[in-house]
Structure formats: structure tokens, C-alpha cells
């Protein structure tokens, strides 16, 4: 049986400590499966929460973390007729932080050659979330305003890029002034703000009385309340992240006098509930947006598996200028 290198989680705890490189055995390929050699896989906040044991999904231990990534098909089972060896594929939900995996072929998403693999590796979670947040809650019209916090995050940037592409305008809130400079290169990020006491007046000055009907909350606590206060009557605030780890506070008046809708979104649930056709349509759209240059996620660093502690500690830090990935192809390393 072939052995491959992987990040192995033996107990829940501090990501930089409990997830360590090791070796796992690759099972033999069943008729409907494929062997994928991994190229790259991001470290998302949800992966860190999984390792900490603070996520609704708790893998069996010992296990391999990693919720998404990209690889190349190396071998297919005898019953697989629609997937060729050499195809670039998105891999999900199988513990992607490993050199290779054996998975059901029907769960793989083929990606056209020529797409930057390290960018495609991140499509399934953050850009998919951004697209759903913009599509599934409010019927946005061209020129409509959307407000969001953590605007410099992976999801936040994808929201800016997709909204700009469709003609929706974003009000982008960050928690520190340096992040404004990071967003300056985004064509759609024309209205960016630091979250402080001047925020309501600054936003008023930008929208000039136009209603804000959608707010996207990745932070929680007081930041979420600041977003809700900016919404027009009947507006919707969608919580999809809780970076500040602070509960939401909902003043009675925002329900009585403004009738705001407080919604939540979890892309994992979206994938569980969506038909194969709906998922295929989502991936086709995301890949087209990537190919068109609409979607682009800055990468701060790509680490080899051997540098797991350093990579996970880096991904756990705030004030990053881009995502942290594991790279399994030496051509990707920028260590
Ligand atoms: N519900 C879903 O389906 C779904 C899908 C994807 C992502 N998410 C969630 O969305 C959030 C963003 O994910 P991502 O991958 O886009 O993030 P990311 O690229 O890793 O960026 C993290 C963001 O969070 C901010 N942040 C970190 N600690 C914070 C704190 N204590 N208070 C306020 N802001 C803080 C960072 O600001 P600085 O740069 O200033 O540090 C940065 O903007 C996470 O909570 C993630 O779990 C949810």
C-alpha cells in the first residue's frame, strides 16, 4: 500500500501545536473512485476551528484536516468513464492537507487547464460563499448598495469583486487603517471605511440617502450591530462568520421600527441541500469569473507540509495581506 505525507490531527487544540506532518496509507481505488495528487489547499478560518474542536463538524481522530483544495487525477477506478487522468480537479471535504487522496470521482469538479491552480484551490469556500450571499437573500438591482465588515478577508474581497462585476456597489468596512491600502487595488472597492465612531456619518455621505438593503457580517458583536444600524427599513443582515467570537446584540427597536431580517448562511449546508445541477452551475460560474479575472484572492504565503506549525500559526494571525496555503507541488513554494 502506498504511503503519502499528510497533516495529521491526533487531538483537538491549538492549530500550531496539534496538527503535525506525518504519513498515511492510501487505500486502493474502488471502481467509482479516483486517485488525486494534490497541488494546493488553503488554510481557512473554518479549518482552524475544526482543529480547535470548535466547529459543528468534528472529524474522527486521528484525521486529516483541510476542507478544500486542488489536485490532478492520477488514476481512475474501472467504473469511471467521464474523468481523464491528468484533469485538474477541485477536491472537497476529504481532508485535503495531504499529498494524495482517493475519493469518489463524482465528487470531483473538473477545472479547465490554464487556470491558476492556487487560485482555483480556494474557489469552493470563499468565492462560493460570496456569490451565494449576494444572490440568495435580497433581489439586488444594479446600483444597489451592500455593506460588509471584514471587507479585506477572502470572502470580503470576493464580495467586492462579484458585486462590482454585476453592478452592485459595496461599502467596505475593515477594523484597521492599513487594510484600506490593501483594498486600494480592488476596482470595486471605491468606498472603504475603518470601523470607528465616524462610520455612520461617512456611510451617510457615501450613499446620500439611498437605501442599504443587504449587510454581510463576518465578525459579530458590536461590528454586526454597526452594520444593522446602517440598514434601511426591511433590510437583511446575513451572518456568515464570527471572527470576533462575540454574540450578536439585537436592539428591540431594530426589529420593531425597522423590521430587519436577521439571517445566517453556511456554505456547507448550501452544498448539502443543493442539487448536483445547482452545484455544477455554481462551479461553472465561479470558474468563468476566475478565468475572466474577476475573482482573485491575494496569497500571503504558500508552505510545504513540513512547515505545518509555522503555516497554521501564520494563518491564525490577524493583519494578514492574503491567504495561507499548503503547497504540494514544489513549483508553488515561496518559503
Ligand atoms: N458561513 C460560511 O459558509 C462561511 C464560508 C466562508 C468563510 N466563512 C467565515 O467568514 C470569515 C472570513 O473568512 P475568510 O477566509 O474570508 O477570512 P480571511 O481571509 O482569513 O480573513 C480574516 C478576516 O477576519 C478579520 N478578523 C480576524 N480576527 C478578527 C477579530 N477578532 N475581529 C474582527 N475581525 C477579525 C481579519 O481582519 P484583519 O485583516 O484586520 O486581521 C480579516 O478581515 C470567517 O469567520 C470564516 O469562518 C464562513
Short mmCIF file of C-alpha atoms and ligand atoms in Angstrom, two decimals:
data_model
loop_
_atom_site.label_atom_id
_atom_site.label_comp_id
_atom_site.label_asym_id
_atom_site.label_seq_id
_atom_site.Cartn_x
_atom_site.Cartn_y
_atom_site.Cartn_z
CA UNK A 1 0.00 0.00 0.00
CA UNK A 2 1.31 3.45 -0.95
CA UNK A 3 2.13 5.92 1.82
CA UNK A 4 1.83 9.70 1.42
CA UNK A 5 2.68 12.71 3.57
CA UNK A 6 -0.23 14.47 5.28
CA UNK A 7 -1.08 16.78 8.17
CA UNK A 8 -2.37 14.53 10.93
CA UNK A 9 -4.64 15.68 13.75
CA UNK A 10 -4.45 13.40 16.80
CA UNK A 11 -6.25 15.67 19.27
CA UNK A 12 -8.17 18.96 19.17
CA UNK A 13 -6.33 22.05 20.35
CA UNK A 14 -4.02 24.86 19.28
CA UNK A 15 -3.64 24.50 15.47
CA UNK A 16 0.09 25.32 15.52
CA UNK A 17 0.68 22.54 18.04
CA UNK A 18 -1.73 19.64 17.49
CA UNK A 19 -1.68 19.31 13.68
CA UNK A 20 1.63 17.79 12.60
CA UNK A 21 3.09 16.29 9.42
CA UNK A 22 3.16 12.51 9.20
CA UNK A 23 2.43 9.61 6.87
CA UNK A 24 -0.86 7.94 5.98
CA UNK A 25 -1.67 4.92 3.85
CA UNK A 26 -3.61 5.45 0.64
CA UNK A 27 -6.40 2.92 0.22
CA UNK A 28 -6.69 1.04 -3.08
CA UNK A 29 -9.03 2.57 -5.65
CA UNK A 30 -12.58 1.22 -5.80
CA UNK A 31 -14.41 1.16 -9.18
CA UNK A 32 -16.15 4.56 -8.72
CA UNK A 33 -13.15 6.33 -7.17
CA UNK A 34 -10.19 8.34 -8.40
CA UNK A 35 -6.69 8.91 -7.08
CA UNK A 36 -5.84 12.62 -6.95
CA UNK A 37 -2.36 14.02 -6.46
CA UNK A 38 -2.88 17.27 -4.53
CA UNK A 39 -1.33 20.55 -5.72
CA UNK A 40 -2.51 23.12 -3.16
CA UNK A 41 -5.01 23.59 -0.34
CA UNK A 42 -5.81 26.75 1.64
CA UNK A 43 -5.97 27.15 5.40
CA UNK A 44 -9.37 28.75 6.05
CA UNK A 45 -10.66 30.00 9.42
CA UNK A 46 -13.10 27.07 9.47
CA UNK A 47 -10.17 24.62 9.21
CA UNK A 48 -8.61 26.25 12.27
CA UNK A 49 -11.93 26.00 14.12
CA UNK A 50 -12.16 22.30 13.18
CA UNK A 51 -8.65 21.68 14.58
CA UNK A 52 -9.59 23.54 17.76
CA UNK A 53 -12.67 21.31 18.11
CA UNK A 54 -14.89 24.41 17.92
CA UNK A 55 -16.75 23.67 14.69
CA UNK A 56 -20.04 21.82 14.11
CA UNK A 57 -18.07 19.26 12.09
CA UNK A 58 -15.69 17.18 14.22
CA UNK A 59 -13.64 14.68 12.25
CA UNK A 60 -12.77 11.28 13.66
CA UNK A 61 -9.29 11.26 15.21
CA UNK A 62 -6.66 10.68 14.09
CA UNK A 63 -7.72 12.54 10.96
CA UNK A 64 -6.52 14.82 8.19
CA UNK A 65 -7.85 18.41 8.21
CA UNK A 66 -8.45 20.64 5.19
CA UNK A 67 -11.82 21.47 3.65
CA UNK A 68 -10.90 22.24 0.05
CA UNK A 69 -8.06 22.13 -2.45
CA UNK A 70 -6.98 21.28 -5.95
CA UNK A 71 -5.15 18.35 -7.50
CA UNK A 72 -4.57 16.31 -10.63
CA UNK A 73 -6.25 12.99 -11.39
CA UNK A 74 -3.58 10.28 -11.40
CA UNK A 75 -5.70 7.16 -11.75
CA UNK A 76 -9.41 6.30 -12.06
CA UNK A 77 -11.40 3.24 -11.00
CA UNK A 78 -12.77 0.75 -13.54
CA UNK A 79 -16.31 2.26 -13.48
CA UNK A 80 -15.23 5.87 -14.03
CA UNK A 81 -15.78 6.88 -17.67
CA UNK A 82 -16.13 10.68 -17.54
CA UNK A 83 -12.88 11.74 -15.86
CA UNK A 84 -9.50 11.56 -17.54
CA UNK A 85 -6.12 11.08 -15.97
CA UNK A 86 -4.34 14.45 -15.95
CA UNK A 87 -7.52 16.51 -15.33
CA UNK A 88 -7.21 19.36 -12.83
CA UNK A 89 -9.91 18.89 -10.15
CA UNK A 90 -11.30 20.65 -7.09
CA UNK A 91 -11.35 18.36 -4.05
CA UNK A 92 -13.53 18.93 -1.02
CA UNK A 93 -14.41 17.63 2.39
CA UNK A 94 -11.98 14.73 2.47
CA UNK A 95 -9.09 16.15 4.47
CA UNK A 96 -7.26 17.93 1.69
CA UNK A 97 -3.98 18.59 3.51
CA UNK A 98 -2.28 15.51 2.09
CA UNK A 99 -0.11 14.73 -0.91
CA UNK A 100 -2.76 12.48 -2.46
CA UNK A 101 -6.23 11.16 -1.75
CA UNK A 102 -8.66 8.54 -3.04
CA UNK A 103 -12.16 9.97 -3.43
CA UNK A 104 -15.46 9.32 -5.21
CA UNK A 105 -14.97 10.52 -8.79
CA UNK A 106 -18.43 12.12 -8.89
CA UNK A 107 -17.46 14.47 -6.04
CA UNK A 108 -14.61 16.00 -8.04
CA UNK A 109 -15.08 19.19 -10.05
CA UNK A 110 -13.03 19.40 -13.25
CA UNK A 111 -11.22 22.68 -13.82
CA UNK A 112 -10.02 23.73 -17.28
CA UNK A 113 -6.28 23.66 -17.91
CA UNK A 114 -4.70 27.10 -17.76
CA UNK A 115 -6.50 28.25 -14.62
CA UNK A 116 -4.04 29.20 -11.83
CA UNK A 117 -4.30 26.16 -9.51
CA UNK A 118 -3.58 28.07 -6.31
CA UNK A 119 -6.50 30.42 -7.08
CA UNK A 120 -8.87 27.62 -8.07
CA UNK A 121 -7.89 25.79 -4.85
CA UNK A 122 -9.79 28.49 -2.93
CA UNK A 123 -12.97 28.65 -5.07
CA UNK A 124 -15.16 26.19 -3.24
CA UNK A 125 -15.43 28.01 0.09
CA UNK A 126 -14.93 31.77 -0.07
CA UNK A 127 -15.99 32.84 -3.60
CA UNK A 128 -18.88 30.34 -3.46
CA UNK A 129 -19.98 31.90 -0.18
CA UNK A 130 -19.70 35.41 -1.62
CA UNK A 131 -21.81 34.52 -4.65
CA UNK A 132 -24.50 32.89 -2.51
CA UNK A 133 -24.54 35.80 -0.05
CA UNK A 134 -25.14 38.22 -2.92
CA UNK A 135 -27.72 36.06 -4.70
CA UNK A 136 -29.79 34.23 -2.11
CA UNK A 137 -31.11 36.84 0.30
CA UNK A 138 -32.00 40.11 -1.43
CA UNK A 139 -33.01 40.64 -5.03
CA UNK A 140 -30.32 43.23 -5.74
CA UNK A 141 -30.77 45.70 -8.56
CA UNK A 142 -27.98 47.44 -10.48
CA UNK A 143 -26.56 50.28 -8.40
CA UNK A 144 -27.83 48.86 -5.09
CA UNK A 145 -25.61 49.29 -2.04
CA UNK A 146 -24.33 46.42 0.12
CA UNK A 147 -22.45 46.93 3.38
CA UNK A 148 -19.98 44.41 4.82
CA UNK A 149 -17.41 44.08 7.60
CA UNK A 150 -14.09 42.16 7.34
CA UNK A 151 -14.05 43.53 3.80
CA UNK A 152 -10.34 42.65 3.38
CA UNK A 153 -10.97 38.95 4.10
CA UNK A 154 -11.11 36.26 1.42
CA UNK A 155 -14.91 36.33 1.36
CA UNK A 156 -14.98 40.13 1.62
CA UNK A 157 -12.77 40.56 -1.42
CA UNK A 158 -14.82 38.07 -3.42
CA UNK A 159 -17.96 40.02 -2.44
CA UNK A 160 -16.34 43.23 -3.72
CA UNK A 161 -15.22 41.58 -6.97
CA UNK A 162 -18.51 39.81 -7.74
CA UNK A 163 -20.65 42.80 -6.75
CA UNK A 164 -18.58 45.11 -8.95
CA UNK A 165 -18.94 42.65 -11.84
CA UNK A 166 -22.75 42.69 -11.52
CA UNK A 167 -23.05 46.44 -10.96
CA UNK A 168 -23.79 46.38 -7.22
CA UNK A 169 -21.94 48.87 -5.02
CA UNK A 170 -20.14 47.84 -1.85
CA UNK A 171 -19.49 49.75 1.38
CA UNK A 172 -16.44 48.02 2.78
CA UNK A 173 -15.59 48.15 6.47
CA UNK A 174 -12.27 46.99 7.94
CA UNK A 175 -11.02 47.11 11.51
CA UNK A 176 -7.60 48.73 10.90
CA UNK A 177 -6.40 51.55 8.66
CA UNK A 178 -3.60 49.52 6.98
CA UNK A 179 -6.21 47.28 5.39
CA UNK A 180 -7.54 50.26 3.44
CA UNK A 181 -4.29 50.34 1.46
CA UNK A 182 -4.61 46.60 0.75
CA UNK A 183 -8.05 47.15 -0.74
CA UNK A 184 -6.94 50.13 -2.82
CA UNK A 185 -6.09 47.88 -5.78
CA UNK A 186 -9.59 46.37 -6.00
CA UNK A 187 -11.53 48.08 -8.80
CA UNK A 188 -14.84 47.70 -6.92
CA UNK A 189 -13.50 48.90 -3.57
CA UNK A 190 -14.24 52.57 -4.09
CA UNK A 191 -15.89 53.04 -0.69
CA UNK A 192 -13.83 51.69 2.21
CA UNK A 193 -14.03 52.65 5.87
CA UNK A 194 -12.38 51.90 9.17
CA UNK A 195 -14.85 50.85 11.83
CA UNK A 196 -14.90 53.75 14.31
CA UNK A 197 -17.24 56.40 15.68
CA UNK A 198 -17.20 58.28 12.35
CA UNK A 199 -18.57 55.30 10.40
CA UNK A 200 -22.31 56.20 10.30
CA UNK A 201 -21.61 59.74 9.04
CA UNK A 202 -19.07 58.51 6.49
CA UNK A 203 -21.52 55.93 5.12
CA UNK A 204 -24.33 58.52 5.01
CA UNK A 205 -22.03 60.73 2.97
CA UNK A 206 -21.37 57.90 0.52
CA UNK A 207 -24.90 56.64 -0.11
CA UNK A 208 -26.60 60.07 0.10
CA UNK A 209 -29.94 58.75 1.28
CA UNK A 210 -30.04 55.63 -0.94
CA UNK A 211 -31.25 52.58 0.99
CA UNK A 212 -28.85 49.81 2.03
CA UNK A 213 -30.83 46.59 1.86
CA UNK A 214 -28.14 43.95 2.46
CA UNK A 215 -25.46 43.73 5.17
CA UNK A 216 -22.92 40.89 5.32
CA UNK A 217 -21.50 40.11 8.74
CA UNK A 218 -18.33 38.02 9.27
CA UNK A 219 -17.42 39.48 12.66
CA UNK A 220 -20.36 39.50 15.13
CA UNK A 221 -20.63 41.53 18.36
CA UNK A 222 -20.64 45.31 18.09
CA UNK A 223 -19.46 45.20 14.48
CA UNK A 224 -22.64 43.36 13.46
CA UNK A 225 -24.75 45.91 15.33
CA UNK A 226 -22.97 48.73 13.48
CA UNK A 227 -23.92 47.06 10.19
CA UNK A 228 -27.52 46.54 11.24
CA UNK A 229 -27.83 50.21 12.21
CA UNK A 230 -26.88 51.17 8.66
CA UNK A 231 -29.65 49.12 7.04
CA UNK A 232 -32.82 50.61 5.59
CA UNK A 233 -36.23 49.54 6.87
CA UNK A 234 -36.89 45.93 5.88
CA UNK A 235 -33.20 45.32 5.17
CA UNK A 236 -31.46 42.00 5.69
CA UNK A 237 -28.32 41.24 7.68
CA UNK A 238 -26.70 37.89 6.91
CA UNK A 239 -24.24 36.49 9.43
CA UNK A 240 -21.78 34.02 7.93
CA UNK A 241 -18.74 34.38 10.22
CA UNK A 242 -17.94 35.17 13.85
CA UNK A 243 -14.32 36.33 13.76
CA UNK A 244 -14.67 38.42 16.95
CA UNK A 245 -16.26 35.47 18.76
CA UNK A 246 -18.77 37.86 20.32
CA UNK A 247 -22.55 37.22 20.32
CA UNK A 248 -24.95 39.35 18.31
CA UNK A 249 -26.84 42.04 20.21
CA UNK A 250 -30.17 42.87 18.62
CA UNK A 251 -31.87 46.01 19.99
CA UNK A 252 -35.66 45.69 20.10
CA UNK A 253 -36.04 48.86 18.04
CA UNK A 254 -34.27 47.36 15.03
CA UNK A 255 -37.00 44.73 14.90
CA UNK A 256 -39.99 46.87 15.91
CA UNK A 257 -39.28 50.03 13.94
CA UNK A 258 -37.13 48.72 11.08
CA UNK A 259 -38.32 45.11 10.77
CA UNK A 260 -34.82 43.93 9.85
CA UNK A 261 -34.38 40.32 8.79
CA UNK A 262 -31.55 38.52 10.62
CA UNK A 263 -30.39 35.58 8.53
CA UNK A 264 -27.50 33.14 8.53
CA UNK A 265 -25.54 31.34 5.85
CA UNK A 266 -23.30 28.25 5.91
CA UNK A 267 -21.87 27.11 2.60
CA UNK A 268 -21.58 23.53 3.89
CA UNK A 269 -25.37 23.46 4.29
CA UNK A 270 -25.74 25.00 0.83
CA UNK A 271 -23.73 22.14 -0.70
CA UNK A 272 -25.70 19.55 1.29
CA UNK A 273 -29.01 20.93 0.09
CA UNK A 274 -28.18 21.92 -3.49
CA UNK A 275 -28.80 19.51 -6.37
CA UNK A 276 -25.85 18.26 -8.44
CA UNK A 277 -27.08 20.55 -11.24
CA UNK A 278 -27.15 23.62 -8.96
CA UNK A 279 -23.65 22.83 -7.71
CA UNK A 280 -22.38 22.35 -11.26
CA UNK A 281 -23.91 25.71 -12.25
CA UNK A 282 -22.24 27.42 -9.27
CA UNK A 283 -18.81 25.96 -10.11
CA UNK A 284 -19.19 26.82 -13.80
CA UNK A 285 -19.96 30.42 -12.85
CA UNK A 286 -17.09 30.67 -10.37
CA UNK A 287 -14.59 29.16 -12.80
CA UNK A 288 -15.76 31.57 -15.53
CA UNK A 289 -15.33 34.51 -13.11
CA UNK A 290 -11.82 33.26 -12.26
CA UNK A 291 -10.91 32.87 -15.93
CA UNK A 292 -12.27 36.35 -16.68
CA UNK A 293 -10.02 37.84 -13.98
CA UNK A 294 -13.00 38.97 -11.88
CA UNK A 295 -12.02 36.75 -8.94
CA UNK A 296 -8.54 36.95 -7.48
CA UNK A 297 -7.57 36.21 -3.89
CA UNK A 298 -4.24 37.58 -2.64
CA UNK A 299 -1.93 34.93 -1.22
CA UNK A 300 0.45 35.87 1.57
CA UNK A 301 2.42 32.64 1.61
CA UNK A 302 2.42 29.02 0.46
CA UNK A 303 4.02 26.49 2.83
CA UNK A 304 5.14 22.90 2.39
CA UNK A 305 3.53 20.29 4.66
CA UNK A 306 6.72 20.03 6.69
CA UNK A 307 6.23 23.63 7.89
CA UNK A 308 2.77 22.83 9.31
CA UNK A 309 3.26 24.53 12.68
CA UNK A 310 4.54 27.72 11.10
CA UNK A 311 1.81 27.70 8.43
CA UNK A 312 -1.00 27.18 10.92
CA UNK A 313 0.33 29.79 13.34
CA UNK A 314 0.63 32.23 10.43
CA UNK A 315 -2.94 31.50 9.25
CA UNK A 316 -4.22 32.04 12.81
CA UNK A 317 -2.77 35.57 12.95
CA UNK A 318 -4.76 38.70 12.10
CA UNK A 319 -3.49 41.55 9.91
CA UNK A 320 -2.54 39.28 7.01
CA UNK A 321 -2.44 40.59 3.45
CA UNK A 322 -3.72 37.37 1.92
CA UNK A 323 -4.44 33.69 2.36
CA UNK A 324 -2.08 30.98 3.62
CA UNK A 325 -1.95 27.75 1.64
CA UNK A 326 -0.26 24.39 1.77
CA UNK A 327 1.53 23.64 -1.48
CA UNK A 328 2.28 20.06 -2.54
CA UNK A 329 3.90 21.00 -5.84
CA UNK A 330 7.44 22.38 -5.34
CA UNK A 331 6.79 24.94 -8.09
CA UNK A 332 4.33 26.70 -5.75
CA UNK A 333 6.63 27.14 -2.76
CA UNK A 334 7.55 30.67 -1.84
CA UNK A 335 9.02 29.84 1.56
N1 LIG B 1 -20.63 30.59 6.67
C1 LIG B 1 -19.89 30.15 5.66
O1 LIG B 1 -20.31 29.33 4.85
C2 LIG B 1 -18.51 30.68 5.51
C3 LIG B 1 -17.78 30.47 4.34
C4 LIG B 1 -16.51 31.05 4.22
C5 LIG B 1 -16.00 31.80 5.27
N2 LIG B 1 -16.73 31.94 6.40
C6 LIG B 1 -16.26 32.74 7.52
O2 LIG B 1 -16.00 34.03 7.05
C7 LIG B 1 -15.00 34.63 7.85
C8 LIG B 1 -13.90 35.14 6.93
O3 LIG B 1 -13.26 34.02 6.31
P1 LIG B 1 -12.08 34.29 5.25
O4 LIG B 1 -11.49 33.01 4.84
O5 LIG B 1 -12.62 35.19 4.23
O6 LIG B 1 -11.08 35.08 6.20
P2 LIG B 1 -9.57 35.52 5.98
O7 LIG B 1 -9.32 35.77 4.55
O8 LIG B 1 -8.72 34.56 6.70
O9 LIG B 1 -9.56 36.92 6.74
C9 LIG B 1 -9.89 37.02 8.10
C10 LIG B 1 -10.66 38.32 8.30
O10 LIG B 1 -11.17 38.38 9.61
C11 LIG B 1 -10.73 39.59 10.25
N3 LIG B 1 -10.56 39.33 11.66
C12 LIG B 1 -9.71 38.47 12.23
N4 LIG B 1 -9.86 38.47 13.57
C13 LIG B 1 -10.84 39.37 13.84
C14 LIG B 1 -11.43 39.84 15.04
N5 LIG B 1 -11.07 39.36 16.23
N6 LIG B 1 -12.39 40.79 14.93
C15 LIG B 1 -12.75 41.27 13.74
N7 LIG B 1 -12.23 40.86 12.55
C16 LIG B 1 -11.27 39.91 12.62
C17 LIG B 1 -9.43 39.93 9.55
O11 LIG B 1 -9.12 41.29 9.74
P3 LIG B 1 -7.59 41.77 9.85
O12 LIG B 1 -7.01 41.68 8.48
O13 LIG B 1 -7.70 43.15 10.36
O14 LIG B 1 -6.90 40.83 10.81
C18 LIG B 1 -9.80 39.57 8.11
O15 LIG B 1 -10.58 40.58 7.55
C19 LIG B 1 -14.54 33.55 8.82
O16 LIG B 1 -15.24 33.71 10.02
C20 LIG B 1 -14.97 32.27 8.14
O17 LIG B 1 -15.16 31.19 9.02
C21 LIG B 1 -17.96 31.41 6.54
#
